[in-house]
Every structure is written in C-alpha cells, then in structure tokens.
C-alpha cells in the first residue's frame, strides 16, 4: 500500500466517523499541518457527496409478488429438498440406463451399440452438472458384462432400424410434454444449489429456465417405454424367464417410480413459485 | 467508533408493521415493502451487475427470497437485511458469469448498460448543472471500471448509506476489509473528480483568454 493509499484510508474512515478518538486526533493534527492532506480530504468528501446523488435509479417495473412463494421451513430444508430431488433424478437416470443396457445388450450388434450410445448421450444430457451423475455413467456401463448372452435373453427384432433414434431425435424431450421445462429447470437448479455454497445464495433461482436440460423423469419414461413400443426403429424385448433377465423389468419399474417421484417433486416446486 | 443510529421514525414504524404482517402471511403488506424498496434494490443490483435485465432478475429473486426467509429477519434495519439478500443474489450472478473485476480504466461499456437516471433537480445554475451532470456521468463510468468487490462496497456505502458494520454483515467481510476496499474505491473515483476539475479549470482559462 502506498503512502497515499494509507492516507486515503485514514481520511476515508475519518469522513465516515469510523476512527477511534486517538486516531481521529492524529488525523486532525495531519489536517492542521498539511494543505495536501486537506485537499485529499476535500476530494474524498466530494466523491462521497457526489455518489450520494446517484441513488435515484428507478425500477423499470413493479416487483410486487403476484402470489406468495412457499416459505423456507426452519433449518433451510429447501436445500435438502433440492438435494433429494437431485438424488432421485440420479437414481432414475441410472436405473433407466441400466435397464437399457440390460435390454439391448448385444456386444457384436451395431444396432445395439447405437442404442446404448444413444442412451448414454441421453443420460448425460439429462443430468447436467453434478459429478455424481457422471460417475454413475461408467458404473452403469461396467455392469454390462454381467448381462452376457445366456444369463438373460434379449433380442433386437429389427436391428437395422435401431440406429434411427440416434439420428432422429436423440433426446426424448418432446415425449415428455409439459413437464420437460420444469424438470429441466429443476435439474439445473439442483446442481446450482449444490455448487453455490458460502452465501445466502445457495438456493437456485427458481422458476427461471437456465438451460435446455431434459429431466430425468422424461428420459426415464421415454427410454423405459421404447422396448414395448411397436413402432419402427424400436426394440422388442422377449423375456425368457430366469437369471438376470428378471432385472430388466425391475429396473424399468424402479426407473419409472423414481421418474414419477421426480416429476411430483417438480410439480410441488412449481406450485411454490407460481 | 460509529455514528449513532437515528431514532425510529413514523416510516420505520410503518415498515415494522408491514414486516410483521408479512411474516404472518400477508402478501399485500409484503408488497408494500417491495414497492418501498424496489428502486434502491434495483439500483444496487444494476450497479453491481451492470446489465438491466440481469438486475431485474436479481431484484425479483431477491424479493422472492426475502418473502421466503422473513422468519430469519431478526429486527434492526429491514433495508440492510434486504440489501444483504440482494447483494448476495447479485454476487452469485457475478460468480455464475465467471466475470472478473474490470480493473482497466479504459472502460468498455455499452450504452444499454447505462442506468436510467434522472438529472439532478436542484437550484444550481445551468453551468453548474452541466458540470454536475458531467461529474455524475464521469462517476458512473468510473464506477463501472472498479473491480466488482470494490464497487459493491462503495455502492452500499456511498450510494445506499450503509455503515461499515452493515456492509460487513451484508458481505461477510471483515471490517478492516470493508474499510480498505472502500478507501481504494474512493481513491480511484477521486482521480476522476480531479481529472474532471482539471478539465474545467483548463476550459475556464481558455475562456478567460478570449
């Protein structure tokens, strides 16, 4: 700090009445002795008074609230609620991914690879931000060998058509209807809250879309539904009883349930801010 | 040493009553507070963020949070409490942008970013008004060149009248940091004042020679 900066700091605090009695006396002695110090004080006083005239900014519109947003319960559990939502979304996305891997697994099939890649793409786009979600990705893929042919029988009836979803509509957003926007906001909002830390601002800005993320719930429904869709480009699942084959429906059910829970949380959140 | 706080006024009593009613769930009372403070809150976020749309968003979000967290208001200055929320909101936005302080004095500002400010209305002569308007313009421009964390402090202090303790509470900074940043910011703005004054003195000398 230069001598001038030190002088300005003393004089600035003097102007604000933020000095102790002893410090104030010392500054007054300096003022008495030096014209330069007096000039500096005069300048700082002018800055302060000129800035005080800049308080006349007018709000461009009314910010009155149309409806009361939900209050934060004691203990700040709104943040915990966001974390829960994030967890549910991660679970839904992971379950959906595992389901897809279990259903379409066929290592030598180009078609299967295409669908699996698509699922991963959709998954990544679905759950932006949190590393926890990304971490689930390789974990999901690493499960694949457990579903080797023979342990579960799945079959792509129309393998040639399978890549279609990847080229056509990689993200299942359109099928998710009105819930997509809200879910997307929530997904981002949750991540935001988790990273915000340190200030009052750990809560995300709700109700303001910040990205084009697709909600895990929508993804879950779309991917879970595709194996039973008879349309072209989809995959038919033929279940043959035993082994890990039973895991696919269970995963689908889990994914759907978690997806539903996720959507319910989103709706509840939307009500809070409507 | 701090300046003693002024005694509560009728306006303070009205604000306190609105706060109490709002705490009880009365949105109309809360909206009275919104209308009372939306200009300074918007002014604060505008100066911190430099962009009208971002300032609107931050202002709206600040009032939503204020409603949600009224239970955490423990009395004292409602304005300071509200400004704390608004400043946090604006700071989070700055952090999201990853925007770093603009320390250059060259400035790089679009006209769109200029606050919509009425000229001063006082008894000054036309020449003085021109000088004041020029000074205001120069100060506004200089404010925008300050580092974000200096600008926040000087805006809270000199434009919105918060004392060191209130600023410390609002920003989470130590009193010493508030004091030094405020001084550095004022020092930088002082250069602007000096330049402006030297410009006018030069103009006057030129006028005298004619």
Short mmCIF file of N, CA and C in Angstrom, two decimals, chain A residues 136-211:
data_model
loop_
_atom_site.label_atom_id
_atom_site.label_comp_id
_atom_site.label_asym_id
_atom_site.label_seq_id
_atom_site.Cartn_x
_atom_site.Cartn_y
_atom_site.Cartn_z
N UNK A 136 -21.99 -42.10 -12.31
CA UNK A 136 -22.89 -43.23 -12.47
C UNK A 136 -22.82 -43.79 -13.87
N UNK A 137 -22.35 -42.98 -14.81
CA UNK A 137 -22.31 -43.37 -16.21
C UNK A 137 -21.39 -44.58 -16.44
N UNK A 138 -20.09 -44.45 -16.15
CA UNK A 138 -19.22 -45.61 -16.35
C UNK A 138 -19.66 -46.78 -15.48
N UNK A 139 -20.17 -46.47 -14.30
CA UNK A 139 -20.64 -47.55 -13.44
C UNK A 139 -21.73 -48.33 -14.15
N UNK A 140 -22.61 -47.60 -14.79
CA UNK A 140 -23.71 -48.26 -15.49
C UNK A 140 -23.17 -49.13 -16.61
N UNK A 141 -22.21 -48.63 -17.35
CA UNK A 141 -21.67 -49.39 -18.48
C UNK A 141 -20.91 -50.60 -18.00
N UNK A 142 -20.24 -50.44 -16.87
CA UNK A 142 -19.41 -51.54 -16.40
C UNK A 142 -20.26 -52.73 -15.97
N UNK A 143 -21.52 -52.49 -15.78
CA UNK A 143 -22.40 -53.58 -15.38
C UNK A 143 -22.68 -54.49 -16.57
N UNK A 144 -22.51 -53.95 -17.77
CA UNK A 144 -22.90 -54.66 -18.97
C UNK A 144 -22.43 -56.11 -19.05
N UNK A 145 -21.16 -56.42 -18.74
CA UNK A 145 -20.73 -57.81 -18.87
C UNK A 145 -21.56 -58.78 -18.04
N UNK A 146 -22.16 -58.30 -17.00
CA UNK A 146 -22.98 -59.19 -16.19
C UNK A 146 -24.20 -59.67 -16.95
N UNK A 147 -24.52 -58.96 -18.02
CA UNK A 147 -25.71 -59.33 -18.78
C UNK A 147 -25.34 -60.05 -20.08
N UNK A 148 -24.27 -60.82 -20.03
CA UNK A 148 -23.85 -61.57 -21.20
C UNK A 148 -24.97 -62.50 -21.68
N UNK A 149 -24.99 -62.76 -22.98
CA UNK A 149 -26.00 -63.70 -23.51
C UNK A 149 -25.91 -65.01 -22.73
N UNK A 150 -27.04 -65.54 -22.47
CA UNK A 150 -27.06 -66.78 -21.71
C UNK A 150 -27.56 -66.55 -20.30
N UNK A 151 -27.23 -65.39 -19.78
CA UNK A 151 -27.77 -65.09 -18.47
C UNK A 151 -29.13 -64.44 -18.62
N UNK A 152 -29.24 -63.65 -19.67
CA UNK A 152 -30.54 -63.06 -19.96
C UNK A 152 -30.72 -63.08 -21.47
N UNK A 153 -31.91 -63.33 -21.91
CA UNK A 153 -32.13 -63.37 -23.33
C UNK A 153 -32.90 -62.15 -23.77
N UNK A 154 -32.19 -61.30 -24.48
CA UNK A 154 -32.88 -60.16 -25.06
C UNK A 154 -32.59 -60.20 -26.55
N UNK A 155 -33.47 -59.65 -27.33
CA UNK A 155 -33.28 -59.76 -28.76
C UNK A 155 -33.79 -58.51 -29.46
N UNK A 156 -32.98 -58.04 -30.39
CA UNK A 156 -33.42 -56.94 -31.22
C UNK A 156 -34.10 -57.50 -32.45
N UNK A 157 -35.35 -57.31 -32.55
CA UNK A 157 -36.11 -57.86 -33.66
C UNK A 157 -35.81 -57.09 -34.94
N UNK A 158 -35.62 -55.80 -34.83
CA UNK A 158 -35.36 -55.01 -36.03
C UNK A 158 -34.04 -54.27 -35.87
N UNK A 159 -32.95 -55.00 -35.83
CA UNK A 159 -31.68 -54.33 -35.55
C UNK A 159 -31.33 -53.26 -36.56
N UNK A 160 -31.71 -53.45 -37.81
CA UNK A 160 -31.31 -52.48 -38.83
C UNK A 160 -31.94 -51.12 -38.56
N UNK A 161 -33.06 -51.11 -37.90
CA UNK A 161 -33.75 -49.85 -37.67
C UNK A 161 -33.30 -49.18 -36.37
N UNK A 162 -32.59 -49.93 -35.61
CA UNK A 162 -32.29 -49.42 -34.28
C UNK A 162 -31.56 -48.08 -34.24
N UNK A 163 -30.62 -47.82 -35.14
CA UNK A 163 -29.92 -46.53 -35.05
C UNK A 163 -30.83 -45.33 -35.28
N UNK A 164 -32.00 -45.57 -35.76
CA UNK A 164 -32.88 -44.44 -36.07
C UNK A 164 -33.02 -43.42 -34.94
N UNK A 165 -33.25 -43.86 -33.73
CA UNK A 165 -33.41 -42.86 -32.67
C UNK A 165 -32.18 -41.96 -32.53
N UNK A 166 -31.00 -42.56 -32.76
CA UNK A 166 -29.79 -41.76 -32.60
C UNK A 166 -29.71 -40.65 -33.64
N UNK A 167 -30.14 -40.95 -34.84
CA UNK A 167 -30.07 -39.95 -35.90
C UNK A 167 -31.24 -38.98 -35.85
N UNK A 168 -32.35 -39.54 -35.43
CA UNK A 168 -33.58 -38.73 -35.46
C UNK A 168 -33.65 -37.77 -34.30
N UNK A 169 -34.16 -38.26 -33.23
CA UNK A 169 -34.34 -37.39 -32.07
C UNK A 169 -33.57 -37.96 -30.89
N UNK A 170 -32.34 -37.52 -30.73
CA UNK A 170 -31.50 -38.10 -29.68
C UNK A 170 -32.04 -37.87 -28.28
N UNK A 171 -32.72 -36.79 -28.09
CA UNK A 171 -33.24 -36.53 -26.74
C UNK A 171 -34.75 -36.73 -26.75
N UNK A 172 -35.24 -37.35 -25.73
CA UNK A 172 -36.66 -37.68 -25.70
C UNK A 172 -37.53 -36.57 -25.18
N UNK A 173 -37.05 -35.37 -25.22
CA UNK A 173 -37.80 -34.26 -24.63
C UNK A 173 -39.23 -34.14 -25.15
N UNK A 174 -39.46 -34.23 -26.46
CA UNK A 174 -40.81 -33.98 -26.95
C UNK A 174 -41.84 -34.92 -26.34
N UNK A 175 -41.43 -36.11 -25.99
CA UNK A 175 -42.40 -37.07 -25.46
C UNK A 175 -42.76 -36.76 -24.02
N UNK A 176 -42.03 -35.85 -23.43
CA UNK A 176 -42.27 -35.64 -22.01
C UNK A 176 -43.33 -34.58 -21.74
N UNK A 177 -43.78 -33.92 -22.77
CA UNK A 177 -44.87 -32.96 -22.59
C UNK A 177 -44.49 -31.79 -21.73
N UNK A 178 -45.50 -31.25 -21.03
CA UNK A 178 -45.29 -30.00 -20.28
C UNK A 178 -44.30 -30.12 -19.15
N UNK A 179 -44.05 -31.32 -18.70
CA UNK A 179 -43.16 -31.47 -17.56
C UNK A 179 -41.71 -31.20 -17.89
N UNK A 180 -41.37 -31.21 -19.17
CA UNK A 180 -39.97 -31.14 -19.55
C UNK A 180 -39.30 -29.86 -19.08
N UNK A 181 -39.96 -28.74 -19.35
CA UNK A 181 -39.34 -27.46 -19.00
C UNK A 181 -39.09 -27.37 -17.51
N UNK A 182 -40.07 -27.65 -16.76
CA UNK A 182 -39.95 -27.54 -15.31
C UNK A 182 -38.87 -28.50 -14.80
N UNK A 183 -38.93 -29.71 -15.32
CA UNK A 183 -37.94 -30.68 -14.87
C UNK A 183 -36.54 -30.23 -15.21
N UNK A 184 -36.40 -29.69 -16.41
CA UNK A 184 -35.08 -29.22 -16.83
C UNK A 184 -34.59 -28.13 -15.90
N UNK A 185 -35.47 -27.23 -15.57
CA UNK A 185 -35.07 -26.16 -14.67
C UNK A 185 -34.63 -26.72 -13.34
N UNK A 186 -35.40 -27.66 -12.86
CA UNK A 186 -35.07 -28.23 -11.56
C UNK A 186 -33.73 -28.93 -11.59
N UNK A 187 -33.47 -29.63 -12.67
CA UNK A 187 -32.21 -30.36 -12.74
C UNK A 187 -31.03 -29.41 -12.61
N UNK A 188 -31.11 -28.34 -13.36
CA UNK A 188 -30.04 -27.36 -13.31
C UNK A 188 -30.02 -26.67 -11.95
N UNK A 189 -31.22 -26.36 -11.48
CA UNK A 189 -31.31 -25.64 -10.22
C UNK A 189 -30.68 -26.44 -9.09
N UNK A 190 -30.92 -27.71 -9.08
CA UNK A 190 -30.37 -28.54 -8.03
C UNK A 190 -28.85 -28.50 -8.03
N UNK A 191 -28.30 -28.63 -9.23
CA UNK A 191 -26.85 -28.62 -9.35
C UNK A 191 -26.29 -27.28 -8.89
N UNK A 192 -27.01 -26.25 -9.27
CA UNK A 192 -26.61 -24.90 -8.93
C UNK A 192 -26.53 -24.73 -7.42
N UNK A 193 -27.60 -25.17 -6.78
CA UNK A 193 -27.65 -25.03 -5.33
C UNK A 193 -26.49 -25.76 -4.67
N UNK A 194 -26.16 -26.89 -5.21
CA UNK A 194 -25.10 -27.68 -4.62
C UNK A 194 -23.75 -27.01 -4.74
N UNK A 195 -23.58 -26.25 -5.80
CA UNK A 195 -22.28 -25.65 -6.04
C UNK A 195 -22.17 -24.24 -5.48
N UNK A 196 -23.33 -23.66 -5.15
CA UNK A 196 -23.35 -22.25 -4.78
C UNK A 196 -22.53 -21.91 -3.56
N UNK A 197 -22.68 -22.69 -2.55
CA UNK A 197 -22.02 -22.61 -1.27
C UNK A 197 -21.54 -21.25 -0.75
N UNK A 198 -21.59 -21.09 0.53
CA UNK A 198 -20.88 -19.96 1.13
C UNK A 198 -21.70 -18.73 1.40
N UNK A 199 -22.72 -18.51 0.60
CA UNK A 199 -23.50 -17.30 0.82
C UNK A 199 -24.95 -17.67 0.98
N UNK A 200 -25.71 -16.65 1.14
CA UNK A 200 -27.15 -16.82 1.20
C UNK A 200 -27.64 -17.44 -0.09
N UNK A 201 -26.87 -17.31 -1.10
CA UNK A 201 -27.31 -17.70 -2.44
C UNK A 201 -27.14 -19.16 -2.77
N UNK A 202 -27.20 -20.04 -1.83
CA UNK A 202 -27.09 -21.44 -2.20
C UNK A 202 -28.37 -21.93 -2.84
N UNK A 203 -29.44 -21.23 -2.64
CA UNK A 203 -30.67 -21.64 -3.30
C UNK A 203 -30.64 -21.20 -4.75
N UNK A 204 -31.04 -22.06 -5.63
CA UNK A 204 -31.04 -21.69 -7.04
C UNK A 204 -32.15 -20.72 -7.36
N UNK A 205 -31.99 -20.06 -8.49
CA UNK A 205 -33.03 -19.16 -8.96
C UNK A 205 -34.15 -19.98 -9.54
N UNK A 206 -35.22 -20.08 -8.83
CA UNK A 206 -36.29 -20.97 -9.26
C UNK A 206 -37.19 -20.29 -10.28
N UNK A 207 -37.79 -21.14 -11.06
CA UNK A 207 -38.80 -20.64 -11.98
C UNK A 207 -38.23 -19.91 -13.17
N UNK A 208 -36.90 -19.91 -13.31
CA UNK A 208 -36.33 -19.24 -14.46
C UNK A 208 -35.49 -20.23 -15.23
N UNK A 209 -35.96 -20.65 -16.37
CA UNK A 209 -35.24 -21.66 -17.14
C UNK A 209 -33.82 -21.21 -17.41
N UNK A 210 -32.88 -22.08 -17.15
CA UNK A 210 -31.50 -21.71 -17.34
C UNK A 210 -30.80 -22.65 -18.31
N UNK A 211 -31.52 -23.54 -18.88
CA UNK A 211 -30.85 -24.45 -19.78
C UNK A 211 -31.87 -25.27 -20.53
#
